[in-house]
CSV table of C-alpha atoms in Angstrom, one decimal:
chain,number,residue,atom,x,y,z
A,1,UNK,CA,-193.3,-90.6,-35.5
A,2,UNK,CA,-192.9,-93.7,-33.8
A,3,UNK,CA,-196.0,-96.0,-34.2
A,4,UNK,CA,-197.7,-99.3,-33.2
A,5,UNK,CA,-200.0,-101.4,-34.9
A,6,UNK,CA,-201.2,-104.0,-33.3
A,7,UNK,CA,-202.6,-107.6,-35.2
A,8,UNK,CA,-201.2,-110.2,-37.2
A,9,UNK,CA,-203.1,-110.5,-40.4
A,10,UNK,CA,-203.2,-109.1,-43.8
A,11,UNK,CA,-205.2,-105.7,-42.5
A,12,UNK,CA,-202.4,-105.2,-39.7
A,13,UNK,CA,-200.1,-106.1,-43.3
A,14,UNK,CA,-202.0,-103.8,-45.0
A,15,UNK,CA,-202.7,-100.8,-42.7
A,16,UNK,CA,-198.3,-101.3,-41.9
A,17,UNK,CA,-197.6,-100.6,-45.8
A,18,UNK,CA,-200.1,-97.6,-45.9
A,19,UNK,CA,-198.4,-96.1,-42.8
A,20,UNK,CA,-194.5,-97.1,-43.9
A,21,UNK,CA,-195.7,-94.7,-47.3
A,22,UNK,CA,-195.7,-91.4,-45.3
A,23,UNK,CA,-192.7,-89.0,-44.7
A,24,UNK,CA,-193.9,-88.6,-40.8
A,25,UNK,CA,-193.2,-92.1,-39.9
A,26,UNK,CA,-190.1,-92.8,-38.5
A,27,UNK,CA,-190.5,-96.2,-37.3
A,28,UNK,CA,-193.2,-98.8,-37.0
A,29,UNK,CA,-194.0,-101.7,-34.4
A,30,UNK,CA,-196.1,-104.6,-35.3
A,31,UNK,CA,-197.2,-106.7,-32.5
A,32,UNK,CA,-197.3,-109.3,-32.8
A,33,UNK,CA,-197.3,-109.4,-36.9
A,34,UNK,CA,-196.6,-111.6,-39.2
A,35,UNK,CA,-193.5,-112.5,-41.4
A,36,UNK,CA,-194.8,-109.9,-43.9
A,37,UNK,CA,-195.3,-107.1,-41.7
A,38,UNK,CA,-191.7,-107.8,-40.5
A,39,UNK,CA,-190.5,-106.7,-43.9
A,40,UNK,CA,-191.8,-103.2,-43.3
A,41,UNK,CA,-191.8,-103.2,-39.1
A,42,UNK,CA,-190.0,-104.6,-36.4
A,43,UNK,CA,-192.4,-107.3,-35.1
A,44,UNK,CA,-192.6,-107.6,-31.2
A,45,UNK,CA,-193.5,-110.5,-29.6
A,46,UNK,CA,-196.7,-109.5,-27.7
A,47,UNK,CA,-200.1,-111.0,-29.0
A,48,UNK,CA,-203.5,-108.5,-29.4
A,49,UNK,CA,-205.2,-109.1,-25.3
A,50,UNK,CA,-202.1,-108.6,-23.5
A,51,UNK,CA,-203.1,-105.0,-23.4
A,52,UNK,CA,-200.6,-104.3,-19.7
A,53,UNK,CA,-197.6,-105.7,-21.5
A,54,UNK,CA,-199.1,-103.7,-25.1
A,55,UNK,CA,-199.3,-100.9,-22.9
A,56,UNK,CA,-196.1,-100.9,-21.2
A,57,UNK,CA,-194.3,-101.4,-24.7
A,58,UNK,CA,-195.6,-98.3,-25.8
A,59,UNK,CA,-194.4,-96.2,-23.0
A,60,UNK,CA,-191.0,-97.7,-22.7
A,61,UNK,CA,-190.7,-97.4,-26.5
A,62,UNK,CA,-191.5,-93.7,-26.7
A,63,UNK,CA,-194.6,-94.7,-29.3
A,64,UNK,CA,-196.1,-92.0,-30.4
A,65,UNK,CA,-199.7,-93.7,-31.6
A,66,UNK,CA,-201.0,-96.7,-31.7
A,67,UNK,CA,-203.3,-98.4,-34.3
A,68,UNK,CA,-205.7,-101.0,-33.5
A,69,UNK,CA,-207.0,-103.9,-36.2
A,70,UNK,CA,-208.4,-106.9,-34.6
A,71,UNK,CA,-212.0,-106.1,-33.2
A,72,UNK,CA,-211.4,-109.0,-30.4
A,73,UNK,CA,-209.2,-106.2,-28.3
A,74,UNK,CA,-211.2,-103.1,-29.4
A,75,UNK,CA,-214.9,-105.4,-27.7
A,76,UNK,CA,-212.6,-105.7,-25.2
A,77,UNK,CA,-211.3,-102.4,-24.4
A,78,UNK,CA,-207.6,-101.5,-25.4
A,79,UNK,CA,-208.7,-98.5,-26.8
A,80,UNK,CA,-209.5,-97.4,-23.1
A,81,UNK,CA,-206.4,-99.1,-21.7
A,82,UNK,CA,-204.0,-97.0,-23.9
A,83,UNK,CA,-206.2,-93.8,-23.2
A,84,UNK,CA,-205.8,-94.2,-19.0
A,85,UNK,CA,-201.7,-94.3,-20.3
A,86,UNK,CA,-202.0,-91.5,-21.8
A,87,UNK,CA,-200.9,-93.0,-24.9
A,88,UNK,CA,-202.8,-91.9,-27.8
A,89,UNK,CA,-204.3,-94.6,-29.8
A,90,UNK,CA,-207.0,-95.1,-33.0
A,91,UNK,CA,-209.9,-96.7,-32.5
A,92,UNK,CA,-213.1,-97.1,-30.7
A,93,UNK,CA,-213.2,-97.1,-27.3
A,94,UNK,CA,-215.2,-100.3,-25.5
A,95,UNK,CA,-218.9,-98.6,-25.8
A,96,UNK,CA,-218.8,-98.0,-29.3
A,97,UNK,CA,-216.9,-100.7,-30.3
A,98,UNK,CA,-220.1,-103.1,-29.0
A,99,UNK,CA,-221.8,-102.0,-32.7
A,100,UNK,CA,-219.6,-105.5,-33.7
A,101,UNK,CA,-219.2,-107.1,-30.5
A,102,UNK,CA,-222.9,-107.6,-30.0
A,103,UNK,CA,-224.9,-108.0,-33.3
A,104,UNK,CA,-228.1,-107.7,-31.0
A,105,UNK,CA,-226.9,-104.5,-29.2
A,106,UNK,CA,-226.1,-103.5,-33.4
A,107,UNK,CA,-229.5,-104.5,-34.6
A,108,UNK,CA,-231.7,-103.1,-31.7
A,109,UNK,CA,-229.8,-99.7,-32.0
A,110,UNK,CA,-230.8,-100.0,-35.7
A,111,UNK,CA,-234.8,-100.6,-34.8
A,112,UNK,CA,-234.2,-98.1,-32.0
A,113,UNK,CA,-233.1,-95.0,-35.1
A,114,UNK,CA,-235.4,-96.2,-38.0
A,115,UNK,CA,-231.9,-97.5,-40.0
A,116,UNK,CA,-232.5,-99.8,-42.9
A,117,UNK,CA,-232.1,-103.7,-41.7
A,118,UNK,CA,-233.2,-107.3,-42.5
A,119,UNK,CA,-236.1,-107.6,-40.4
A,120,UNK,CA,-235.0,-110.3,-37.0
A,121,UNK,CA,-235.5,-111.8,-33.4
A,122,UNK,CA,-233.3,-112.2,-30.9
A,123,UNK,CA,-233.1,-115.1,-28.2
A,124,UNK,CA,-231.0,-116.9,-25.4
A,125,UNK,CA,-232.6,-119.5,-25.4
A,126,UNK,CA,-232.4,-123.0,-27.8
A,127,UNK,CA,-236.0,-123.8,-27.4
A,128,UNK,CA,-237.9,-120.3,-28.1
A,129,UNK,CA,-235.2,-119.8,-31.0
A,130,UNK,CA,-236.1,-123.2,-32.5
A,131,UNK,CA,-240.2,-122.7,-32.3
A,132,UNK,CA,-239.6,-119.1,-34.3
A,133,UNK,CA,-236.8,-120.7,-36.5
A,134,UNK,CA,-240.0,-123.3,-37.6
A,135,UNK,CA,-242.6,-120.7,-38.3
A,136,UNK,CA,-240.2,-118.7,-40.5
A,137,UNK,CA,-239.8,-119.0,-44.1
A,138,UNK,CA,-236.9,-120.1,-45.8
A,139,UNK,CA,-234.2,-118.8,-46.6
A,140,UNK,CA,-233.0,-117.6,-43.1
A,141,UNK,CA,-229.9,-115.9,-41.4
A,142,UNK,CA,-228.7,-117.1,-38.1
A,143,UNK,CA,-226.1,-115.3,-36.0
A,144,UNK,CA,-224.0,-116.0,-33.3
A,145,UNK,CA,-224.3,-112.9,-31.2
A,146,UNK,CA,-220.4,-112.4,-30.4
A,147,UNK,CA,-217.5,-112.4,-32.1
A,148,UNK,CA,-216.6,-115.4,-33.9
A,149,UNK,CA,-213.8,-114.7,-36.7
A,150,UNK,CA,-215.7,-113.7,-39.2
A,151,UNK,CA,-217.9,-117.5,-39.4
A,152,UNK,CA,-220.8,-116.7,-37.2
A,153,UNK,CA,-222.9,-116.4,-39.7
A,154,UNK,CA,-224.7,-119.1,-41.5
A,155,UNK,CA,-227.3,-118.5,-44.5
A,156,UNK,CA,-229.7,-121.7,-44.6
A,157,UNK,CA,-231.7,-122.4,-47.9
A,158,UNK,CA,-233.6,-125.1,-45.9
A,159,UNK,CA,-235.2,-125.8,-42.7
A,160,UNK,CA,-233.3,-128.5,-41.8
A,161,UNK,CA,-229.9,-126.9,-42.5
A,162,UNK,CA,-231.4,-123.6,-40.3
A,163,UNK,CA,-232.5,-126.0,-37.6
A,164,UNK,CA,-228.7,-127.9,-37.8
A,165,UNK,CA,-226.8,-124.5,-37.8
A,166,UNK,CA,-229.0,-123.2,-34.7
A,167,UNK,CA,-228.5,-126.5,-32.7
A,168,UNK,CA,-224.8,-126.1,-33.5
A,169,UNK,CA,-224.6,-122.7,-32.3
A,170,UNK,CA,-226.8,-122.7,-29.6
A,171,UNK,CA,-226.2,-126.4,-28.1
A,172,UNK,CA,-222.9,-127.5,-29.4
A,173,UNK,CA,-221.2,-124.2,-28.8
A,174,UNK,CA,-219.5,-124.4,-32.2
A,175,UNK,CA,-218.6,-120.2,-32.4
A,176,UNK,CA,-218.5,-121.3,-28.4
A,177,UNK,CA,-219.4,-118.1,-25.7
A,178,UNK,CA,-220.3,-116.3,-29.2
A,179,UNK,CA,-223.3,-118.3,-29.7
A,180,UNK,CA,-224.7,-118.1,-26.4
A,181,UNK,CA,-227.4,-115.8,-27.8
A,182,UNK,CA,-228.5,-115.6,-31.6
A,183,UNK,CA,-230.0,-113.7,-33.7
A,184,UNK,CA,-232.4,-114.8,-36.6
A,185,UNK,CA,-233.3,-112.6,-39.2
A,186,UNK,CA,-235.3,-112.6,-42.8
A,187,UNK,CA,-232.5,-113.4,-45.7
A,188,UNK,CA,-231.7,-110.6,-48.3
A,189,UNK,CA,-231.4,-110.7,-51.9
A,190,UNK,CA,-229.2,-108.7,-53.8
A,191,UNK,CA,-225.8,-107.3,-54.7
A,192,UNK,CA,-223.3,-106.9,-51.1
A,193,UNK,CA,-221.5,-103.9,-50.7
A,194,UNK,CA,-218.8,-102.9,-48.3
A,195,UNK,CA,-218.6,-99.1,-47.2
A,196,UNK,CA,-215.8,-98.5,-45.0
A,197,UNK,CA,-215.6,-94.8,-43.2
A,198,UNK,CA,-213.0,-93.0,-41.1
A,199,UNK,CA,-215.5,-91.8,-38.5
A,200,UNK,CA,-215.3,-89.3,-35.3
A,201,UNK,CA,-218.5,-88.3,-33.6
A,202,UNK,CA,-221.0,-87.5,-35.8
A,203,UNK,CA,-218.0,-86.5,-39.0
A,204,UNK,CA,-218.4,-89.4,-41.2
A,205,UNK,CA,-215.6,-89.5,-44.0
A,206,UNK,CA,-216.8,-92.7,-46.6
A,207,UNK,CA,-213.8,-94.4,-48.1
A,208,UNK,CA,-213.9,-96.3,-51.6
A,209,UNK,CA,-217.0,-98.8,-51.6
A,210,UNK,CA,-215.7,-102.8,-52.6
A,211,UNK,CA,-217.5,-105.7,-52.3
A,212,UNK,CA,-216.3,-109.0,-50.4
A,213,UNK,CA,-217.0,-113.1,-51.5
A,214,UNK,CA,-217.2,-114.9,-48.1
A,215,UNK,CA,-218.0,-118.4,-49.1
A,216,UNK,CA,-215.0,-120.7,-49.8
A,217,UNK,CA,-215.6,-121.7,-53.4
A,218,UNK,CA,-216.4,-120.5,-56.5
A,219,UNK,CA,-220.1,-119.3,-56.9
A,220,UNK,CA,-220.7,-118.4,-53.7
A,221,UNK,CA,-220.7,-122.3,-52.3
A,222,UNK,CA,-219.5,-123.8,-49.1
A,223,UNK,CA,-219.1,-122.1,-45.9
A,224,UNK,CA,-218.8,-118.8,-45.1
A,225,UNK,CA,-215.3,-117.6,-44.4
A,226,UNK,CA,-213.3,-114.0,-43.2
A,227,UNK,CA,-213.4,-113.3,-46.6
A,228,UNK,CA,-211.7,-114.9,-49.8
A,229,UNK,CA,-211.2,-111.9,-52.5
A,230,UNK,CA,-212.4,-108.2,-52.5
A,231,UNK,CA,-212.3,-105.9,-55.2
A,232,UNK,CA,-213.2,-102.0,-55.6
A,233,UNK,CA,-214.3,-99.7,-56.8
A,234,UNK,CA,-217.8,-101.6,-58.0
A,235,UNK,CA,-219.1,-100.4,-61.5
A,236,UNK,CA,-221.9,-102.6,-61.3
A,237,UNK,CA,-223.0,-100.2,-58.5
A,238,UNK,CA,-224.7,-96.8,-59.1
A,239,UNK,CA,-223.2,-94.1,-57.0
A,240,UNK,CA,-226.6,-92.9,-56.3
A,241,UNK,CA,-227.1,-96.4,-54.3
A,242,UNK,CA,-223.6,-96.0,-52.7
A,243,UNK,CA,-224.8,-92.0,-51.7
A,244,UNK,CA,-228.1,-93.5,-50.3
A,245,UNK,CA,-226.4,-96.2,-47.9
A,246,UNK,CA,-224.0,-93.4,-46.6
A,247,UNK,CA,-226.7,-90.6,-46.1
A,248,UNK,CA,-229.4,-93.4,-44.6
A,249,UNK,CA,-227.1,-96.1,-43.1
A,250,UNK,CA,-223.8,-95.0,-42.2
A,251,UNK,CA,-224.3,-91.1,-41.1
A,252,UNK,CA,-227.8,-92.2,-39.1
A,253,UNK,CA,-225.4,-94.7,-37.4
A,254,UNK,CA,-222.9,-92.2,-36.3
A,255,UNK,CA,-225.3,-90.1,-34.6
A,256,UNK,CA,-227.2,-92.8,-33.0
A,257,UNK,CA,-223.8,-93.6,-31.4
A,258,UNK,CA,-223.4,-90.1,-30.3
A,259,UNK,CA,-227.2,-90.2,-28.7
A,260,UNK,CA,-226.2,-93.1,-26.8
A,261,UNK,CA,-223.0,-91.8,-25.4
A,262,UNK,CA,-220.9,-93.8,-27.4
A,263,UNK,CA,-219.1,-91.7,-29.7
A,264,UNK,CA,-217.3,-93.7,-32.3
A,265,UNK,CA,-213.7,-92.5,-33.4
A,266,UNK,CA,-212.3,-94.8,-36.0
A,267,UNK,CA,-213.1,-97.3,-38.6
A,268,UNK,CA,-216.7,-98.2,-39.0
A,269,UNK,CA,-217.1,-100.7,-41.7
A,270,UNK,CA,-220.5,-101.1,-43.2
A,271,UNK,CA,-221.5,-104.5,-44.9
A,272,UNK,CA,-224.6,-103.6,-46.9
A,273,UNK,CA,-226.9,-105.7,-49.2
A,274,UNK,CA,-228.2,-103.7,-52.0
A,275,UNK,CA,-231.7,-105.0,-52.0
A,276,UNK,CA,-234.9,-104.2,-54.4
A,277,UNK,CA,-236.0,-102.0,-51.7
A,278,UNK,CA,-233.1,-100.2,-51.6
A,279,UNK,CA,-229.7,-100.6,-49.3
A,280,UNK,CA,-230.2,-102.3,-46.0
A,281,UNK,CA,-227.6,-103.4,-42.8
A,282,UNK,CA,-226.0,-106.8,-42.7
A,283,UNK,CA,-223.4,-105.6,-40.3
A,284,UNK,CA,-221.4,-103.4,-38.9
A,285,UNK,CA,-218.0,-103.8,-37.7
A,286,UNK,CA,-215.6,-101.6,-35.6
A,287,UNK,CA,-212.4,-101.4,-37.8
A,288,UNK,CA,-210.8,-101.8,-40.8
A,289,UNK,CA,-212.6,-105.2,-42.8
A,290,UNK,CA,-210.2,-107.5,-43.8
A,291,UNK,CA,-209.6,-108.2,-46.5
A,292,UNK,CA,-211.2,-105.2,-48.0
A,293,UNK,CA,-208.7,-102.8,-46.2
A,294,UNK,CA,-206.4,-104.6,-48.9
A,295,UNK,CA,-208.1,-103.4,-52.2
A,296,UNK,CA,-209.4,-99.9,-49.7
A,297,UNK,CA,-206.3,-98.5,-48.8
A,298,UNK,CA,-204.2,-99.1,-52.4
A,299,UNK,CA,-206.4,-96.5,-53.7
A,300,UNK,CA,-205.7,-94.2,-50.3
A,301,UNK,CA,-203.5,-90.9,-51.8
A,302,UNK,CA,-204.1,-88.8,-48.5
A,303,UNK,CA,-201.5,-89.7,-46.0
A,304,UNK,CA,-203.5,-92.3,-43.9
A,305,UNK,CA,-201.5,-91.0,-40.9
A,306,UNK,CA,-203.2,-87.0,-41.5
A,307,UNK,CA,-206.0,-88.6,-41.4
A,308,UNK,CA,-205.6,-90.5,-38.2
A,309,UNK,CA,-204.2,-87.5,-36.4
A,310,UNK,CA,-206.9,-85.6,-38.1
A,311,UNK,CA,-209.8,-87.8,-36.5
A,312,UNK,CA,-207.7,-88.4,-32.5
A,313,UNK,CA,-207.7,-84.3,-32.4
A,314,UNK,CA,-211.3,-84.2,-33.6
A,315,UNK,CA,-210.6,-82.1,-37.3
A,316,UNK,CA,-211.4,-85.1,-39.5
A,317,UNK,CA,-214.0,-82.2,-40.7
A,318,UNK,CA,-211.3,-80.3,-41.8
A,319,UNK,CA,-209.4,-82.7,-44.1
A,320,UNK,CA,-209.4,-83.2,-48.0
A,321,UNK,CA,-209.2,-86.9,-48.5
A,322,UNK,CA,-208.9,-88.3,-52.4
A,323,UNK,CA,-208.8,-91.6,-54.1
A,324,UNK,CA,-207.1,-92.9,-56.6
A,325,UNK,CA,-209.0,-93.8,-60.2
A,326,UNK,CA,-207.2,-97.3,-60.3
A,327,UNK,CA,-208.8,-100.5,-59.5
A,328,UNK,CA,-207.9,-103.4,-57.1
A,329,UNK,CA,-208.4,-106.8,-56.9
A,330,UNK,CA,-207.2,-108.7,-54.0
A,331,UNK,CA,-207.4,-113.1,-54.4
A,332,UNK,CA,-207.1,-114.6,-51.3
A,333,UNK,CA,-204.7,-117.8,-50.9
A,334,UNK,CA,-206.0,-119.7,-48.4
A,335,UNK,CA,-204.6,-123.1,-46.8
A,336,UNK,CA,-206.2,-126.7,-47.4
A,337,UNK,CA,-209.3,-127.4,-45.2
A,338,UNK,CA,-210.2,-123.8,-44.4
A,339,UNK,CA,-212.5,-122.8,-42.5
A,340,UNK,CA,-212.4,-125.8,-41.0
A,341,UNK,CA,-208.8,-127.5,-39.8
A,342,UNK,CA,-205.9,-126.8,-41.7
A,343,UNK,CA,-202.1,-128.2,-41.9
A,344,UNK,CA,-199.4,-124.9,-40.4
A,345,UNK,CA,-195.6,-124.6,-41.5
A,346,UNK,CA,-195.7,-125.8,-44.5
A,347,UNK,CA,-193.2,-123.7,-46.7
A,348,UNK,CA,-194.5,-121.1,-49.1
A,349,UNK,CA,-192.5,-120.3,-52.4
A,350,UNK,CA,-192.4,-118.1,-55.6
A,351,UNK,CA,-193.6,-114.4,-53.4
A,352,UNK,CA,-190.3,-112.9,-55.5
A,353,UNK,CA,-191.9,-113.7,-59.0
A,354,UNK,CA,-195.0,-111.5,-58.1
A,355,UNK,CA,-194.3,-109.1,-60.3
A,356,UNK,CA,-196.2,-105.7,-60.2
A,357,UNK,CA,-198.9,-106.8,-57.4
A,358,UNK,CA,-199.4,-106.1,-53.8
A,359,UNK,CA,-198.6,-109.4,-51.5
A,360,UNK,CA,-200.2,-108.7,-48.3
A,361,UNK,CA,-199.0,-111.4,-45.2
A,362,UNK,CA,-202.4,-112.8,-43.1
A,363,UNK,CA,-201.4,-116.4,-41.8
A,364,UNK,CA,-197.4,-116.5,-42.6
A,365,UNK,CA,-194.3,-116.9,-40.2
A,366,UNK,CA,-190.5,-117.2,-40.3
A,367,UNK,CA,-189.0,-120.7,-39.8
A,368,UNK,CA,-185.6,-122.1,-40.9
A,369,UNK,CA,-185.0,-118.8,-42.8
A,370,UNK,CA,-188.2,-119.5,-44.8
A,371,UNK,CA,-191.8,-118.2,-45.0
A,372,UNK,CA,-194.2,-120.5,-43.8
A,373,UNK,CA,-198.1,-120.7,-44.0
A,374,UNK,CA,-199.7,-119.8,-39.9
A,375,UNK,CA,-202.9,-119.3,-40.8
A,376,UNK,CA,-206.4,-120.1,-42.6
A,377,UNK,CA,-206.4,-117.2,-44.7
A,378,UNK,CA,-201.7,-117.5,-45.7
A,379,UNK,CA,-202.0,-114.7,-48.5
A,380,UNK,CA,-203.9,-111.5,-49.9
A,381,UNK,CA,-202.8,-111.2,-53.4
A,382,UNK,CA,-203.7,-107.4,-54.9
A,383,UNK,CA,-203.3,-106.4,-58.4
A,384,UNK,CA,-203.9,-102.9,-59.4
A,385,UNK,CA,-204.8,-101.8,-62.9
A,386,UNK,CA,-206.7,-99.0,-64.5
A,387,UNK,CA,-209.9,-101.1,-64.5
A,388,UNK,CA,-211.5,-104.6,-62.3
A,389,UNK,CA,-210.2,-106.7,-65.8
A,390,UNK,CA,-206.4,-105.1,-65.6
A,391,UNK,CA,-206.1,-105.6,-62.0
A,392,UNK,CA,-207.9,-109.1,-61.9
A,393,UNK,CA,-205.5,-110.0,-64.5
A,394,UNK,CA,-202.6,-109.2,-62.4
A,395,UNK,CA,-203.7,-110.8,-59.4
A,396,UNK,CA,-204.7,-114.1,-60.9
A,397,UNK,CA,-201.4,-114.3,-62.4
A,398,UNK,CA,-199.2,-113.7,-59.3
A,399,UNK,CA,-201.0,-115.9,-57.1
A,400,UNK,CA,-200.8,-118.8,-60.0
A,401,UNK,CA,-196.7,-118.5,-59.6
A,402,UNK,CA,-197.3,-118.5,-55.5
A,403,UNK,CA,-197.1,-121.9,-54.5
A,404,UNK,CA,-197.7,-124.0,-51.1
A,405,UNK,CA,-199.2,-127.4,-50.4
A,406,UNK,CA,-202.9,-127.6,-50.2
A,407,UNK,CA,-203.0,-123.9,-52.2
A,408,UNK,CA,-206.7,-122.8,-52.9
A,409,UNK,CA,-208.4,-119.9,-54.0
A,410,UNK,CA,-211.9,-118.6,-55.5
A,411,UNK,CA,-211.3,-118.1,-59.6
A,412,UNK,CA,-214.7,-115.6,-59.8
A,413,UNK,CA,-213.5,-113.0,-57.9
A,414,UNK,CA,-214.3,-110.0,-58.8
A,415,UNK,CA,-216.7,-111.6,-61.8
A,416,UNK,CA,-219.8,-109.3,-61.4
A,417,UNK,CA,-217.7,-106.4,-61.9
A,418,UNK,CA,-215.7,-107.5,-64.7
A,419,UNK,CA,-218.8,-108.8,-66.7
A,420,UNK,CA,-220.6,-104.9,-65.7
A,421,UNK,CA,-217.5,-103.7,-67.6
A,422,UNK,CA,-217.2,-105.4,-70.2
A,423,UNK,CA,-221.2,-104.6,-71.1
A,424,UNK,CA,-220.7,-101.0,-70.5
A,425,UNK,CA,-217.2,-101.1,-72.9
């Protein structure tokens, strides 16, 4: 097979190495990748909204499917451009993939079928949003409505930091057209769990639960981010809580989808707070979760491409998917200043003295021969071991020997788990 993925980061990295593993692929595209994915794919110079040149590829290239990571084209619809081109494609098409695109379209549908969620408001407008923001109690959640990298988000532990991140949202456009409407919802304590599921129609397959850290620094301080670590599977978590999100969250989800006539054939990532009161929504999102796909798909020992061709030809009823028993731990090396501005090009040194880890690419390129950092989030360093404390071990030590100007990364990744393990051992 001849196939197409489509993204630059370390998801599109990681979902290219998952592929590249299976005796059916012949070749793979990456467009428009990154210099990691162009170790395993040819990179083609096309970027993720360019869907009539994407497109056009794909049929002069004899492609035989294409896979989708970015959720800015699936909101937008390249899911149905490759369908009218008779091209066959993974992922959901513009209708369903509005779950993440609109988090008020995601938390009214949620209301609408009973599903577990913080409790919220929604508004358009800055006035009415700032008189409920002042007779809520703190902590509170506000949301930019649309898409916005993975930052639209802001948890505020006081009122004045609530009413700062509204005004900046709202008024100053910060997540810009993203924060035209918001939504502001009651905060939830507890442990966060990610449940990502290869889904078609109402057949919901749950992958490996892990669990992201999406402020910048250490102890969960500083602004939110995509994401700096992962780690799976989670020992701290009962599986009778992970079997009680799928059954009450995820499945209920599916078939809403269905009842609205938006069918949903792909990834649907859960992000789930494990609350007192049981699980409960924070979000959900149309594709792989970066960078949990780096710790999920590690532990992947069905052929991801069975299962894709499985779900497009509606029999992902009919296949056996297992897991691996190992653990993963992925630390994220991210550049200086992020999630704010950050310097680009500056070169990146030691990825041959990794040793036995995964490197997956998210903000790299080629220049001068070298590999340069492109991006907020440069690295996604995974260790695998036979527990969290192997496989955290590994990481940290690869990414220590990794080096680049401005290098950070969160040293408690993966810390909850570890300290679970080590009272059960």
């Amino acid at each position: 097979m001849r196939i197409l993925v489509i993204g630059r980061g370390g998801r599109e990295h990681a979902i290219v190495w998952a592929l590249k593993r299976s005796e059916k692929v012949k070749h793979i595209f990456c467009a428009p990748g990154n210099a990691g994915t162009a170790l395993l794919a040819e990179n083609v110079d096309i970027g993720e909204m360019e869907f009539d040149r994407l497109v056009q590829f794909a049929q002069d290239n004899a492609v035989d499917l294409v896979v989708v990571g970015p959720d800015d084209p699936l909101a937008a619809g390249i899911v149905d451009a490759f369908e009218a081109a008779g091209v066959p494609v993974y992922g959901p098409r513009k209708n369903a993939a509005e779950i993440e695109g609109s988090k008020i379209f995601m938390k009214n549908l949620l209301r609408k079928y009973g599903i577990p969620t913080a409790k919220y408001e929604t508004f358009t407008d800055y006035e009415s949003a700032l008189a409920y923001l002042r007779s809520q109690p703190v902590p509170i959640v506000i949301k930019a409505d649309g898409l916005a990298a993975g930052k639209g988000v802001t948890v505020c532990f006081t009122t004045e930091e609530a009413e700062r991140a509204l005004r900046e949202t709202m008024v100053e456009k910060s997540f810009g057209a993203a924060g035209d409407k918001v939504v502001i919802e009651e905060y939830l304590e507890g442990q966060e769990m990610s449940i990502l599921s290869f889904v078609d129609g109402e057949t919901v397959r749950p992958m490996v639960p892990a669990q992201d850290h999406k402020p910048v620094f250490d102890g969960d301080k500083g602004p939110n981010t995509g994401g700096m670590g992962t780690y799976s599977p989670l020992p701290h978590i009962p599986q009778s809580v992970i079997d009680d999100a799928i059954e009450n969250i995820i499945k209920p989800t599916a078939r809403a989808l269905v009842a609205e006539g938006r069918p949903f054939r792909g990834v649907l990532f859960a992000g789930l707070m494990v609350t007192k009161d049981g699980p409960k929504t924070i979000e959900f999102n149309a594709r792989f979760g970066d960078p949990e796909t780096q710790v999920v798909l590690p532990r992947l020992k069905t052929d991801l491409v069975d299962i894709i061709l499985a779900s497009i030809n509606g029999r992902l009823h009919d296949i056996d998917i297992s897991w691996s028993d190992e653990a993963a731990v992925c630390v994220v090396l991210a550049s200086e200043g992020y999630p704010g501005a950050y310097a680009k090009g500056l070169p990146i040194e030691g990825l041959e003295q990794t040793g036995d880890v995964l490197v997956f690419h998210a903000g790299t390129a080629r220049s001068d021969g070298k590999v340069v950092t492109s991006g907020g989030r440069v690295l996604g360093v995974v260790g695998l071991g036979a527990d969290i404390a192997q496989a955290r071990e590994r990481a940290y030590a690869a990414a220590e020997r990794i080096r680049f100007q401005g290098k950070h990364f969160r040293t408690d990744i993966a810390m909850k788990a570890l300290q679970a393990q080590t009272v059960k051992g």
